[in-house]
Amino acid sequence: MSPMRGEVNSFTNAFAVRVFPANPYDKKIKVEVHVYDQDFQPVNARISPNVFQLAGQASRPVLVVVPFDGATDRKVRICTESIPFPNEQTQIRAQICGKFFGHHKS
């Protein structure tokens, strides 16, 4: 996933980050994108798309919109998780997370 870090200034009640999950394998994979706070508690963010399939050696953009929920600064982790297909020999879930900081400007 790229970028792995980011800092965003926003004048609204939310900030947006565009990340690019990638599939380094030759076979297609199913991908889920999740957002967590710095303690890995789920964050109610809008993720578009949040579940999709990626062809081998491919990547695609995903837009993540995170609310400030009244805070002036927000630290989140955006995580890309590969989900094994049923009936595959290996059932390994991989998770890659990046750190992102949002700053609310008045």
CSV table of N, CA and C in Angstrom, one decimal:
chain,number,residue,atom,x,y,z
A,1,MET,N,0.9,-1.2,0.0
A,1,MET,CA,0.0,0.0,0.0
A,1,MET,C,0.9,1.2,0.0
A,2,SER,N,0.5,2.2,-0.8
A,2,SER,CA,1.2,3.5,-0.7
A,2,SER,C,0.2,4.6,-0.8
A,3,PRO,N,0.5,5.7,-0.2
A,3,PRO,CA,1.7,5.9,0.7
A,3,PRO,C,1.4,5.2,2.1
A,4,MET,N,2.5,5.1,2.8
A,4,MET,CA,2.4,4.5,4.1
A,4,MET,C,2.3,5.5,5.3
A,5,ARG,N,2.5,6.8,4.9
A,5,ARG,CA,2.4,7.9,5.9
A,5,ARG,C,1.8,9.1,5.2
A,6,GLY,N,1.1,9.9,5.9
A,6,GLY,CA,0.6,11.1,5.4
A,6,GLY,C,0.1,12.1,6.4
A,7,GLU,N,0.1,13.4,6.0
A,7,GLU,CA,-0.4,14.4,6.9
A,7,GLU,C,-1.3,15.3,6.1
A,8,VAL,N,-2.5,15.6,6.6
A,8,VAL,CA,-3.5,16.3,5.8
A,8,VAL,C,-4.1,17.4,6.7
A,9,ASN,N,-4.2,18.6,6.1
A,9,ASN,CA,-4.8,19.8,6.7
A,9,ASN,C,-6.2,19.9,6.1
A,10,SER,N,-7.2,20.1,6.9
A,10,SER,CA,-8.6,20.2,6.4
A,10,SER,C,-9.3,21.4,7.1
A,11,PHE,N,-10.2,22.0,6.3
A,11,PHE,CA,-11.0,23.1,6.9
A,11,PHE,C,-12.4,22.6,7.1
A,12,THR,N,-12.7,21.3,6.9
A,12,THR,CA,-14.0,20.8,7.1
A,12,THR,C,-14.0,19.9,8.4
A,13,ASN,N,-15.1,19.2,8.6
A,13,ASN,CA,-15.2,18.3,9.8
A,13,ASN,C,-14.6,16.9,9.5
A,14,ALA,N,-14.0,16.7,8.4
A,14,ALA,CA,-13.4,15.4,8.1
A,14,ALA,C,-12.1,15.7,7.2
A,15,PHE,N,-11.3,14.7,7.1
A,15,PHE,CA,-10.2,14.8,6.1
A,15,PHE,C,-10.1,13.5,5.3
A,16,ALA,N,-9.6,13.7,4.1
A,16,ALA,CA,-9.6,12.6,3.1
A,16,ALA,C,-8.2,12.2,2.7
A,17,VAL,N,-8.0,10.9,2.6
A,17,VAL,CA,-6.7,10.3,2.2
A,17,VAL,C,-7.0,9.4,1.0
A,18,ARG,N,-6.2,9.4,0.0
A,18,ARG,CA,-6.3,8.4,-1.1
A,18,ARG,C,-5.1,7.5,-1.0
A,19,VAL,N,-5.3,6.2,-0.8
A,19,VAL,CA,-4.3,5.2,-0.7
A,19,VAL,C,-4.4,4.3,-1.9
A,20,PHE,N,-3.3,3.6,-2.2
A,20,PHE,CA,-3.2,2.7,-3.4
A,20,PHE,C,-2.8,1.3,-2.9
A,21,PRO,N,-3.8,0.4,-2.5
A,21,PRO,CA,-3.4,-1.0,-2.2
A,21,PRO,C,-2.9,-1.7,-3.4
A,22,ALA,N,-1.9,-2.5,-3.3
A,22,ALA,CA,-1.3,-3.2,-4.4
A,22,ALA,C,-1.2,-4.7,-4.1
A,23,ASN,N,-1.2,-5.5,-5.2
A,23,ASN,CA,-1.1,-6.9,-5.1
A,23,ASN,C,0.2,-7.4,-5.6
A,24,PRO,N,1.2,-7.8,-4.8
A,24,PRO,CA,2.5,-8.1,-5.3
A,24,PRO,C,2.5,-9.6,-5.9
A,25,TYR,N,1.4,-10.3,-5.8
A,25,TYR,CA,1.4,-11.7,-6.2
A,25,TYR,C,1.0,-11.8,-7.7
A,26,ASP,N,1.1,-13.0,-8.2
A,26,ASP,CA,0.7,-13.2,-9.6
A,26,ASP,C,-0.8,-13.6,-9.7
A,27,LYS,N,-1.4,-14.1,-8.6
A,27,LYS,CA,-2.8,-14.4,-8.6
A,27,LYS,C,-3.6,-13.3,-8.0
A,28,LYS,N,-4.9,-13.2,-8.4
A,28,LYS,CA,-5.8,-12.2,-7.9
A,28,LYS,C,-6.0,-12.5,-6.4
A,29,ILE,N,-6.3,-11.4,-5.7
A,29,ILE,CA,-6.6,-11.5,-4.2
A,29,ILE,C,-7.8,-10.7,-3.9
A,30,LYS,N,-8.5,-11.0,-2.8
A,30,LYS,CA,-9.6,-10.2,-2.3
A,30,LYS,C,-9.0,-9.2,-1.3
A,31,VAL,N,-9.4,-8.0,-1.3
A,31,VAL,CA,-8.8,-7.0,-0.4
A,31,VAL,C,-9.9,-6.3,0.4
A,32,GLU,N,-9.7,-6.0,1.7
A,32,GLU,CA,-10.5,-5.2,2.5
A,32,GLU,C,-9.7,-4.1,3.1
A,33,VAL,N,-10.3,-2.9,3.2
A,33,VAL,CA,-9.6,-1.7,3.7
A,33,VAL,C,-10.4,-1.3,5.0
A,34,HIS,N,-9.6,-1.1,6.1
A,34,HIS,CA,-10.2,-0.8,7.4
A,34,HIS,C,-9.4,0.4,7.9
A,35,VAL,N,-10.1,1.2,8.8
A,35,VAL,CA,-9.5,2.3,9.5
A,35,VAL,C,-9.6,2.1,11.0
A,36,TYR,N,-8.4,2.4,11.7
A,36,TYR,CA,-8.4,2.2,13.1
A,36,TYR,C,-7.7,3.5,13.7
A,37,ASP,N,-8.0,3.7,15.0
A,37,ASP,CA,-7.3,4.8,15.7
A,37,ASP,C,-5.9,4.3,16.1
A,38,GLN,N,-5.2,5.1,16.9
A,38,GLN,CA,-3.8,4.7,17.2
A,38,GLN,C,-3.8,3.5,18.1
A,39,ASP,N,-4.9,3.2,18.8
A,39,ASP,CA,-5.0,2.0,19.6
A,39,ASP,C,-5.6,0.8,18.9
A,40,PHE,N,-5.7,0.9,17.6
A,40,PHE,CA,-6.3,-0.2,16.8
A,40,PHE,C,-7.8,-0.4,17.1
A,41,GLN,N,-8.5,0.6,17.5
A,41,GLN,CA,-9.9,0.5,17.7
A,41,GLN,C,-10.6,1.0,16.4
A,42,PRO,N,-11.6,0.3,15.9
A,42,PRO,CA,-12.2,0.7,14.6
A,42,PRO,C,-12.7,2.2,14.6
A,43,VAL,N,-12.5,2.9,13.5
A,43,VAL,CA,-13.0,4.2,13.3
A,43,VAL,C,-14.1,4.2,12.2
A,44,ASN,N,-15.1,5.0,12.5
A,44,ASN,CA,-16.3,5.1,11.6
A,44,ASN,C,-15.9,6.0,10.4
A,45,ALA,N,-15.1,5.5,9.5
A,45,ALA,CA,-14.7,6.3,8.3
A,45,ALA,C,-15.5,5.8,7.1
A,46,ARG,N,-15.6,6.6,6.1
A,46,ARG,CA,-16.1,6.2,4.8
A,46,ARG,C,-15.0,5.7,3.9
A,47,ILE,N,-15.1,4.5,3.3
A,47,ILE,CA,-14.1,3.9,2.5
A,47,ILE,C,-14.7,3.5,1.2
A,48,SER,N,-14.1,4.0,0.1
A,48,SER,CA,-14.7,3.7,-1.2
A,48,SER,C,-13.6,3.3,-2.2
A,49,PRO,N,-13.7,2.0,-2.6
A,49,PRO,CA,-14.4,0.9,-2.2
A,49,PRO,C,-13.7,0.3,-1.0
A,50,ASN,N,-14.5,-0.4,-0.1
A,50,ASN,CA,-13.9,-1.0,1.1
A,50,ASN,C,-13.6,-2.5,0.9
A,51,VAL,N,-14.2,-3.2,-0.1
A,51,VAL,CA,-13.9,-4.5,-0.4
A,51,VAL,C,-13.8,-4.7,-1.9
A,52,PHE,N,-12.8,-5.3,-2.4
A,52,PHE,CA,-12.6,-5.5,-3.9
A,52,PHE,C,-11.6,-6.6,-4.2
A,53,GLN,N,-11.5,-6.9,-5.5
A,53,GLN,CA,-10.5,-7.9,-5.9
A,53,GLN,C,-9.5,-7.2,-6.7
A,54,LEU,N,-8.2,-7.6,-6.5
A,54,LEU,CA,-7.1,-7.0,-7.2
A,54,LEU,C,-6.4,-8.1,-8.1
A,55,ALA,N,-6.2,-7.8,-9.3
A,55,ALA,CA,-5.5,-8.8,-10.2
A,55,ALA,C,-4.1,-8.8,-9.8
A,56,GLY,N,-3.4,-9.9,-10.2
A,56,GLY,CA,-2.0,-10.0,-9.9
A,56,GLY,C,-1.1,-8.8,-10.4
A,57,GLN,N,-0.2,-8.3,-9.6
A,57,GLN,CA,0.6,-7.2,-9.9
A,57,GLN,C,-0.1,-5.9,-10.1
A,58,ALA,N,-1.3,-5.8,-9.6
A,58,ALA,CA,-2.1,-4.6,-9.9
A,58,ALA,C,-2.3,-3.7,-8.6
A,59,SER,N,-2.7,-2.5,-8.8
A,59,SER,CA,-3.1,-1.6,-7.7
A,59,SER,C,-4.3,-0.8,-8.1
A,60,ARG,N,-4.9,-0.2,-7.1
A,60,ARG,CA,-6.1,0.7,-7.4
A,60,ARG,C,-6.2,1.7,-6.3
A,61,PRO,N,-6.8,2.9,-6.7
A,61,PRO,CA,-7.0,3.9,-5.6
A,61,PRO,C,-8.2,3.6,-4.8
A,62,VAL,N,-8.1,4.0,-3.5
A,62,VAL,CA,-9.2,3.9,-2.5
A,62,VAL,C,-9.2,5.2,-1.8
A,63,LEU,N,-10.4,5.8,-1.7
A,63,LEU,CA,-10.6,7.0,-1.0
A,63,LEU,C,-11.2,6.8,0.4
A,64,VAL,N,-10.5,7.4,1.4
A,64,VAL,CA,-10.9,7.2,2.8
A,64,VAL,C,-11.2,8.6,3.4
A,65,VAL,N,-12.4,8.7,3.9
A,65,VAL,CA,-12.8,10.0,4.5
A,65,VAL,C,-13.0,9.8,6.0
A,66,VAL,N,-12.2,10.5,6.8
A,66,VAL,CA,-12.2,10.3,8.3
A,66,VAL,C,-12.7,11.5,9.0
A,67,PRO,N,-13.8,11.3,9.8
A,67,PRO,CA,-14.3,12.5,10.6
A,67,PRO,C,-13.4,12.9,11.7
A,68,PHE,N,-13.4,14.1,12.1
A,68,PHE,CA,-12.6,14.6,13.2
A,68,PHE,C,-13.3,14.3,14.5
A,69,ASP,N,-14.6,14.1,14.5
A,69,ASP,CA,-15.4,13.8,15.7
A,69,ASP,C,-15.1,14.8,16.8
A,70,GLY,N,-15.0,16.1,16.5
A,70,GLY,CA,-14.8,17.2,17.4
A,70,GLY,C,-13.4,17.5,17.8
A,71,ALA,N,-12.4,16.6,17.4
A,71,ALA,CA,-11.0,16.9,17.7
A,71,ALA,C,-10.4,17.8,16.7
A,72,THR,N,-9.3,18.4,17.1
A,72,THR,CA,-8.5,19.3,16.2
A,72,THR,C,-7.5,18.5,15.4
A,73,ASP,N,-7.0,17.4,16.0
A,73,ASP,CA,-6.0,16.5,15.4
A,73,ASP,C,-6.5,15.1,15.5
A,74,ARG,N,-6.3,14.3,14.5
A,74,ARG,CA,-6.7,12.9,14.5
A,74,ARG,C,-5.6,12.0,13.9
A,75,LYS,N,-5.2,11.0,14.6
A,75,LYS,CA,-4.2,10.0,14.1
A,75,LYS,C,-5.0,8.7,13.8
A,76,VAL,N,-4.8,8.2,12.6
A,76,VAL,CA,-5.5,7.0,12.2
A,76,VAL,C,-4.5,6.0,11.5
A,77,ARG,N,-4.9,4.8,11.5
A,77,ARG,CA,-4.1,3.8,10.7
A,77,ARG,C,-5.1,3.3,9.7
A,78,ILE,N,-4.7,3.4,8.4
A,78,ILE,CA,-5.4,2.8,7.3
A,78,ILE,C,-4.8,1.5,6.9
A,79,CYS,N,-5.6,0.4,7.0
A,79,CYS,CA,-5.0,-0.9,6.8
A,79,CYS,C,-5.6,-1.6,5.6
A,80,THR,N,-4.8,-2.3,4.8
A,80,THR,CA,-5.2,-3.1,3.7
A,80,THR,C,-5.0,-4.5,4.1
A,81,GLU,N,-6.0,-5.3,4.0
A,81,GLU,CA,-6.0,-6.7,4.4
A,81,GLU,C,-6.3,-7.6,3.3
A,82,SER,N,-5.4,-8.6,3.0
A,82,SER,CA,-5.8,-9.5,1.9
A,82,SER,C,-6.5,-10.7,2.5
A,83,ILE,N,-7.6,-11.1,1.9
A,83,ILE,CA,-8.5,-12.1,2.4
A,83,ILE,C,-8.4,-13.3,1.5
A,84,PRO,N,-8.0,-14.5,2.0
A,84,PRO,CA,-7.9,-15.7,1.2
A,84,PRO,C,-9.2,-16.1,0.6
A,85,PHE,N,-9.1,-16.6,-0.6
A,85,PHE,CA,-10.3,-17.1,-1.3
A,85,PHE,C,-10.6,-18.5,-0.6
A,86,PRO,N,-11.9,-18.9,-0.6
A,86,PRO,CA,-12.3,-20.2,-0.1
A,86,PRO,C,-11.6,-21.3,-0.9
A,87,ASN,N,-11.3,-22.4,-0.4
A,87,ASN,CA,-10.7,-23.6,-1.1
A,87,ASN,C,-9.3,-23.3,-1.6
A,88,GLU,N,-8.6,-22.3,-1.1
A,88,GLU,CA,-7.2,-22.1,-1.5
A,88,GLU,C,-6.4,-22.9,-0.5
A,89,GLN,N,-5.2,-23.3,-0.9
A,89,GLN,CA,-4.4,-24.1,-0.1
A,89,GLN,C,-3.9,-23.3,1.1
A,90,THR,N,-3.5,-22.1,0.9
A,90,THR,CA,-3.0,-21.3,2.0
A,90,THR,C,-4.1,-20.3,2.4
A,91,GLN,N,-4.3,-20.2,3.7
A,91,GLN,CA,-5.3,-19.3,4.3
A,91,GLN,C,-4.7,-18.2,5.1
A,92,ILE,N,-3.7,-17.5,4.6
A,92,ILE,CA,-3.0,-16.5,5.4
A,92,ILE,C,-3.6,-15.1,5.1
A,93,ARG,N,-3.9,-14.4,6.1
A,93,ARG,CA,-4.4,-13.0,6.0
A,93,ARG,C,-3.3,-12.1,6.3
A,94,ALA,N,-3.0,-11.3,5.3
A,94,ALA,CA,-1.9,-10.3,5.5
A,94,ALA,C,-2.5,-8.9,5.7
A,95,GLN,N,-1.9,-8.2,6.6
A,95,GLN,CA,-2.3,-6.8,6.9
A,95,GLN,C,-1.2,-5.8,6.9
A,96,ILE,N,-1.4,-4.8,6.1
A,96,ILE,CA,-0.4,-3.7,5.9
A,96,ILE,C,-1.1,-2.4,6.3
A,97,CYS,N,-0.5,-1.7,7.3
A,97,CYS,CA,-1.1,-0.4,7.8
A,97,CYS,C,-0.2,0.8,7.6
A,98,GLY,N,-0.8,1.9,7.3
A,98,GLY,CA,0.0,3.1,7.2
A,98,GLY,C,-0.6,4.1,8.2
A,99,LYS,N,0.2,5.1,8.7
A,99,LYS,CA,-0.2,6.1,9.7
A,99,LYS,C,-0.5,7.4,9.0
A,100,PHE,N,-1.6,8.0,9.3
A,100,PHE,CA,-2.0,9.2,8.7
A,100,PHE,C,-2.5,10.2,9.8
A,101,PHE,N,-2.2,11.5,9.7
A,101,PHE,CA,-2.5,12.5,10.6
A,101,PHE,C,-3.4,13.5,9.9
A,102,GLY,N,-4.5,13.9,10.6
A,102,GLY,CA,-5.4,14.9,10.1
A,102,GLY,C,-5.3,16.1,11.1
A,103,HIS,N,-5.2,17.3,10.5
A,103,HIS,CA,-5.2,18.5,11.3
A,103,HIS,C,-6.4,19.4,10.9
A,104,HIS,N,-7.3,19.7,11.8
A,104,HIS,CA,-8.5,20.6,11.5
A,104,HIS,C,-8.0,22.0,11.7
A,105,LYS,N,-8.1,22.8,10.6
A,105,LYS,CA,-7.8,24.2,10.6
A,105,LYS,C,-9.1,25.0,10.6
A,106,SER,N,-9.1,26.0,11.5
A,106,SER,CA,-10.3,26.8,11.7
A,106,SER,C,-10.2,28.1,10.8
